[in-house]
Short mmCIF file of C-alpha atoms in Angstrom, two decimals:
data_model
loop_
_atom_site.label_atom_id
_atom_site.label_comp_id
_atom_site.label_asym_id
_atom_site.label_seq_id
_atom_site.Cartn_x
_atom_site.Cartn_y
_atom_site.Cartn_z
CA UNK A 1 -11.49 62.66 -7.65
CA UNK A 2 -11.04 60.93 -4.32
CA UNK A 3 -12.36 57.67 -5.77
CA UNK A 4 -9.86 57.89 -8.63
CA UNK A 5 -6.96 58.43 -6.23
CA UNK A 6 -8.03 55.39 -4.21
CA UNK A 7 -8.26 53.24 -7.35
CA UNK A 8 -4.80 54.35 -8.48
CA UNK A 9 -3.39 53.63 -5.01
CA UNK A 10 -4.92 50.14 -4.93
CA UNK A 11 -3.59 49.42 -8.43
CA UNK A 12 -0.07 50.51 -7.50
CA UNK A 13 -0.14 48.46 -4.29
CA UNK A 14 -1.32 45.37 -6.17
CA UNK A 15 1.40 45.86 -8.79
CA UNK A 16 4.10 46.21 -6.16
CA UNK A 17 2.89 43.07 -4.34
CA UNK A 18 2.87 41.08 -7.61
CA UNK A 19 6.40 42.26 -8.40
CA UNK A 20 7.60 41.29 -4.92
CA UNK A 21 5.99 37.85 -5.23
CA UNK A 22 7.61 37.30 -8.63
CA UNK A 23 11.06 38.06 -7.25
CA UNK A 24 10.72 35.70 -4.27
CA UNK A 25 12.99 32.68 -4.48
CA UNK A 26 11.83 29.26 -3.29
CA UNK A 27 13.89 26.13 -2.62
CA UNK A 28 12.64 23.06 -4.51
CA UNK A 29 12.34 19.79 -2.61
CA UNK A 30 11.31 16.27 -3.61
CA UNK A 31 9.47 14.03 -1.16
CA UNK A 32 8.64 10.33 -1.54
CA UNK A 33 5.55 8.51 -0.33
CA UNK A 34 6.79 4.91 0.03
CA UNK A 35 3.98 2.44 0.58
CA UNK A 36 4.07 -1.22 1.50
CA UNK A 37 0.98 -2.62 -0.17
CA UNK A 38 -1.35 -5.10 1.60
CA UNK A 39 0.01 -8.64 1.84
CA UNK A 40 -3.31 -10.40 2.45
CA UNK A 41 -6.91 -9.59 1.60
CA UNK A 42 -9.14 -7.70 4.02
CA UNK A 43 -11.20 -9.65 6.53
CA UNK A 44 -14.84 -9.81 5.48
CA UNK A 45 -17.49 -8.21 7.63
CA UNK A 46 -20.68 -10.26 8.33
CA UNK A 47 -22.58 -8.80 5.36
CA UNK A 48 -19.68 -9.45 2.96
CA UNK A 49 -19.32 -13.01 4.30
CA UNK A 50 -23.03 -13.65 3.76
CA UNK A 51 -22.81 -12.30 0.20
CA UNK A 52 -19.74 -14.42 -0.53
CA UNK A 53 -21.49 -17.58 0.71
CA UNK A 54 -24.46 -16.79 -1.53
CA UNK A 55 -22.21 -16.35 -4.58
CA UNK A 56 -20.42 -19.64 -3.87
CA UNK A 57 -23.78 -21.43 -3.49
CA UNK A 58 -25.07 -20.02 -6.78
CA UNK A 59 -21.81 -20.95 -8.55
CA UNK A 60 -21.98 -24.50 -7.16
CA UNK A 61 -25.61 -24.96 -8.19
CA UNK A 62 -24.93 -23.74 -11.74
CA UNK A 63 -21.67 -25.60 -12.23
CA UNK A 64 -21.15 -28.81 -14.23
CA UNK A 65 -19.89 -31.98 -12.60
CA UNK A 66 -16.13 -32.46 -12.60
CA UNK A 67 -14.34 -35.54 -14.02
CA UNK A 68 -13.75 -36.73 -10.46
CA UNK A 69 -17.48 -36.58 -9.63
CA UNK A 70 -18.44 -38.39 -12.85
CA UNK A 71 -15.87 -41.11 -12.14
CA UNK A 72 -17.19 -41.51 -8.60
CA UNK A 73 -20.78 -41.94 -9.90
CA UNK A 74 -19.65 -44.58 -12.42
CA UNK A 75 -17.85 -46.52 -9.71
CA UNK A 76 -20.96 -46.48 -7.48
CA UNK A 77 -23.02 -47.96 -10.34
CA UNK A 78 -20.33 -50.57 -11.05
CA UNK A 79 -20.15 -51.55 -7.39
CA UNK A 80 -23.93 -52.04 -7.29
CA UNK A 81 -23.82 -54.20 -10.44
CA UNK A 82 -21.02 -56.35 -8.99
CA UNK A 83 -23.00 -56.74 -5.79
CA UNK A 84 -26.00 -57.98 -7.81
CA UNK A 85 -23.78 -60.36 -9.79
CA UNK A 86 -24.47 -58.61 -13.06
CA UNK A 87 -20.86 -57.63 -13.60
CA UNK A 88 -17.61 -59.53 -13.15
CA UNK A 89 -14.63 -58.18 -11.20
CA UNK A 90 -11.18 -58.08 -12.80
CA UNK A 91 -9.09 -59.31 -9.87
CA UNK A 92 -5.79 -58.31 -11.49
CA UNK A 93 -6.78 -54.66 -11.88
CA UNK A 94 -8.92 -54.27 -8.77
CA UNK A 95 -5.96 -54.40 -6.35
CA UNK A 96 -3.93 -51.70 -8.09
CA UNK A 97 -6.85 -49.45 -9.01
CA UNK A 98 -7.32 -46.28 -6.96
CA UNK A 99 -10.96 -45.35 -6.79
CA UNK A 100 -12.44 -41.85 -6.64
CA UNK A 101 -13.45 -42.54 -3.04
CA UNK A 102 -9.83 -43.41 -2.18
CA UNK A 103 -8.71 -40.09 -3.66
CA UNK A 104 -11.42 -38.23 -1.76
CA UNK A 105 -10.38 -39.82 1.53
CA UNK A 106 -6.72 -38.92 0.86
CA UNK A 107 -7.66 -35.32 0.07
CA UNK A 108 -9.70 -35.03 3.27
CA UNK A 109 -6.80 -36.33 5.36
CA UNK A 110 -4.43 -33.86 3.70
CA UNK A 111 -6.89 -31.01 4.33
CA UNK A 112 -7.08 -31.88 8.02
CA UNK A 113 -3.30 -31.37 8.29
CA UNK A 114 -3.44 -27.94 6.62
CA UNK A 115 -3.33 -24.99 8.99
CA UNK A 116 -4.15 -21.43 7.94
CA UNK A 117 -1.47 -18.88 8.77
CA UNK A 118 -2.24 -16.33 11.46
CA UNK A 119 -3.43 -12.96 10.14
CA UNK A 120 -1.47 -11.22 12.90
CA UNK A 121 2.29 -11.49 13.35
CA UNK A 122 4.62 -11.25 16.37
CA UNK A 123 5.46 -7.69 15.26
CA UNK A 124 1.75 -6.85 15.43
CA UNK A 125 1.59 -8.08 19.01
CA UNK A 126 4.76 -6.18 19.92
CA UNK A 127 3.55 -3.07 18.04
CA UNK A 128 6.91 -2.87 16.28
CA UNK A 129 6.28 0.10 14.00
CA UNK A 130 9.70 -0.17 12.35
CA UNK A 131 8.71 -3.51 10.81
CA UNK A 132 6.88 -4.11 7.54
CA UNK A 133 5.80 -7.55 8.79
CA UNK A 134 2.69 -6.17 10.46
CA UNK A 135 -0.76 -4.80 9.57
CA UNK A 136 -0.80 -7.27 6.68
CA UNK A 137 -4.31 -6.23 5.60
CA UNK A 138 -3.42 -2.54 5.31
CA UNK A 139 -1.15 -0.28 3.30
CA UNK A 140 1.76 1.02 5.38
CA UNK A 141 3.47 4.36 4.73
CA UNK A 142 7.06 5.24 5.58
CA UNK A 143 7.91 8.20 7.81
CA UNK A 144 11.49 9.12 8.71
CA UNK A 145 12.78 11.56 11.28
CA UNK A 146 14.33 14.64 9.67
CA UNK A 147 15.45 18.01 10.97
CA UNK A 148 13.40 20.97 9.82
CA UNK A 149 14.80 24.14 11.31
CA UNK A 150 15.80 23.65 14.95
CA UNK A 151 13.41 20.71 15.50
CA UNK A 152 13.12 17.15 14.23
CA UNK A 153 9.90 15.80 12.78
CA UNK A 154 8.57 12.51 11.41
CA UNK A 155 7.76 13.25 7.76
CA UNK A 156 7.89 11.61 4.35
CA UNK A 157 11.52 11.31 3.16
CA UNK A 158 12.43 14.56 1.42
CA UNK A 159 15.46 16.53 0.29
CA UNK A 160 16.54 19.60 -1.65
CA UNK A 161 16.94 19.52 -5.41
CA UNK A 162 20.49 19.95 -6.71
CA UNK A 163 21.47 21.84 -9.83
CA UNK A 164 20.95 19.81 -13.02
CA UNK A 165 18.60 17.24 -11.47
CA UNK A 166 15.05 16.53 -12.53
CA UNK A 167 12.58 16.30 -9.66
CA UNK A 168 12.28 12.53 -10.20
CA UNK A 169 16.07 12.17 -9.93
CA UNK A 170 16.01 14.21 -6.74
CA UNK A 171 13.34 11.91 -5.30
CA UNK A 172 15.43 8.80 -6.06
CA UNK A 173 18.60 10.31 -4.62
CA UNK A 174 16.86 11.57 -1.51
CA UNK A 175 15.35 8.17 -0.80
CA UNK A 176 18.75 6.47 -1.02
CA UNK A 177 20.39 9.12 1.14
CA UNK A 178 17.68 9.07 3.77
CA UNK A 179 16.93 5.34 3.85
CA UNK A 180 19.98 3.52 2.45
CA UNK A 181 20.62 1.39 -0.62
CA UNK A 182 18.88 -1.75 0.67
CA UNK A 183 15.43 -0.23 0.32
CA UNK A 184 14.27 -1.10 -3.20
CA UNK A 185 11.15 0.65 -4.47
CA UNK A 186 9.20 1.06 -7.68
CA UNK A 187 8.35 4.65 -8.62
CA UNK A 188 4.95 4.95 -10.27
CA UNK A 189 5.90 7.71 -12.71
CA UNK A 190 7.86 10.84 -13.50
CA UNK A 191 5.14 13.26 -12.43
CA UNK A 192 4.56 14.24 -8.78
CA UNK A 193 1.31 13.24 -7.11
CA UNK A 194 1.20 15.98 -4.49
CA UNK A 195 2.52 19.37 -3.45
CA UNK A 196 3.21 21.34 -0.28
CA UNK A 197 4.89 24.66 0.40
CA UNK A 198 5.89 26.48 3.55
CA UNK A 199 7.81 29.62 4.43
CA UNK A 200 10.93 29.64 6.56
CA UNK A 201 10.86 31.62 9.81
CA UNK A 202 11.90 35.25 9.21
CA UNK A 203 15.14 34.89 11.17
CA UNK A 204 16.19 31.84 9.09
CA UNK A 205 15.65 33.26 5.61
CA UNK A 206 18.82 33.86 3.64
CA UNK A 207 18.39 33.57 -0.12
CA UNK A 208 15.00 31.81 -0.17
CA UNK A 209 11.72 32.61 1.50
CA UNK A 210 10.59 29.01 1.81
CA UNK A 211 10.37 25.53 0.30
CA UNK A 212 8.13 23.93 -2.30
CA UNK A 213 7.91 20.15 -1.92
CA UNK A 214 6.82 17.90 -4.81
CA UNK A 215 5.81 14.41 -3.70
CA UNK A 216 6.33 11.20 -5.68
CA UNK A 217 4.66 7.86 -4.98
CA UNK A 218 6.59 4.57 -4.83
CA UNK A 219 5.84 1.03 -3.64
CA UNK A 220 8.18 -1.14 -1.61
CA UNK A 221 9.74 -4.00 -3.58
CA UNK A 222 12.20 -5.40 -1.04
CA UNK A 223 14.67 -4.48 1.68
CA UNK A 224 14.40 -2.31 4.74
CA UNK A 225 15.44 1.15 5.90
CA UNK A 226 19.12 1.31 6.87
CA UNK A 227 20.03 1.06 10.54
CA UNK A 228 21.79 4.45 10.35
CA UNK A 229 18.40 6.19 10.24
CA UNK A 230 17.76 7.53 13.73
CA UNK A 231 14.03 6.88 13.69
CA UNK A 232 11.52 5.64 11.15
CA UNK A 233 8.08 4.10 11.24
CA UNK A 234 5.78 2.19 8.88
CA UNK A 235 2.25 3.33 9.68
CA UNK A 236 -1.27 2.69 8.35
CA UNK A 237 -3.31 5.63 7.14
CA UNK A 238 -5.31 6.08 10.34
CA UNK A 239 -2.11 6.36 12.42
CA UNK A 240 -0.35 8.67 9.97
CA UNK A 241 -2.15 11.87 10.90
CA UNK A 242 -1.24 11.45 14.54
CA UNK A 243 2.46 11.48 13.65
CA UNK A 244 2.31 14.38 11.16
CA UNK A 245 2.21 17.17 13.72
CA UNK A 246 1.98 20.05 11.23
CA UNK A 247 -1.67 20.48 10.23
CA UNK A 248 -0.96 22.09 6.84
CA UNK A 249 1.59 19.40 5.95
CA UNK A 250 -0.81 16.64 7.04
CA UNK A 251 -3.58 18.16 4.90
CA UNK A 252 -1.31 18.24 1.84
CA UNK A 253 -0.30 14.60 2.32
CA UNK A 254 -3.90 13.42 2.84
CA UNK A 255 -4.86 14.81 -0.56
CA UNK A 256 -2.91 12.08 -2.38
CA UNK A 257 -3.32 9.18 0.03
CA UNK A 258 -5.45 6.34 -1.33
#
C-alpha cells in the first residue's frame, strides 16, 4: 500500500513538473558567427616541407620536357655544329633572334627583383584585434560587446526575434543593427548551426523565463564593423575561449567551431 502511494505521488509530481515546463515561455534569439576565412595558406612544419620537396622532386623526374627546354637543346646542338663549321649562320636572322638562353637569363633577372610579401602585417605587430588584416593564416571570429542583464559581455552578435520574422531574417537584421551596413557577409544557409539557452535571473523574469539562441554561420565578404560599436574584436579560435567568460556559452559555441 505504501509503495503504491509513493508511486502515485511520484507520478503526480512528474506530471505537474511536465505541465509547468510546457507552460514556460522562452524568448527566441538569433546569433551570428561571422568568420573571416584565412587569406594565405598555413606555414609548413619541417615534416610537411620535407614531404612537399619529395613530391616536387618526383613530379619533376616524371615530367616531360617543356617546349622551352626542347628549344634550348636544339640551339645547343646548332651552336656546336656552327662551331665545327658544319652549319652556316643566317646573319640577317641571328641578330633579331632571341634564344632560349636569353629568355632564361631575363626570367632569372626578373625573379631576383621579386620579393615575397611578409606573412605578418603591421596590425599583427600592434596586436590590433579590431582589424581583419592580421592572423592571415587563421580564421578570425567576430565578437561584439553587448549588454546582457546589468553587465556587458563580448559575445557573438545576437538579438531577439520579432513577430513575423524567420530566424534567418532575425540573424540578418541583428547583424546589421549590431555591426552596421558596411559589413557584408555571406550566410551559409537557412538552418542554424548551433544552439544555446540560459535562464534569466529570478528578479529579472517578467513574461519569459529565459532565452534560446539559435546561431547562424556567415563568412565576411567585405567591409568592417561600424565605428558606432563600442567594442568589437576579431579573434582566432585559440583566443576566443578567453574572451567568452561564460563557460556554458563558450561550450555551446565550441560545438560548431571548425
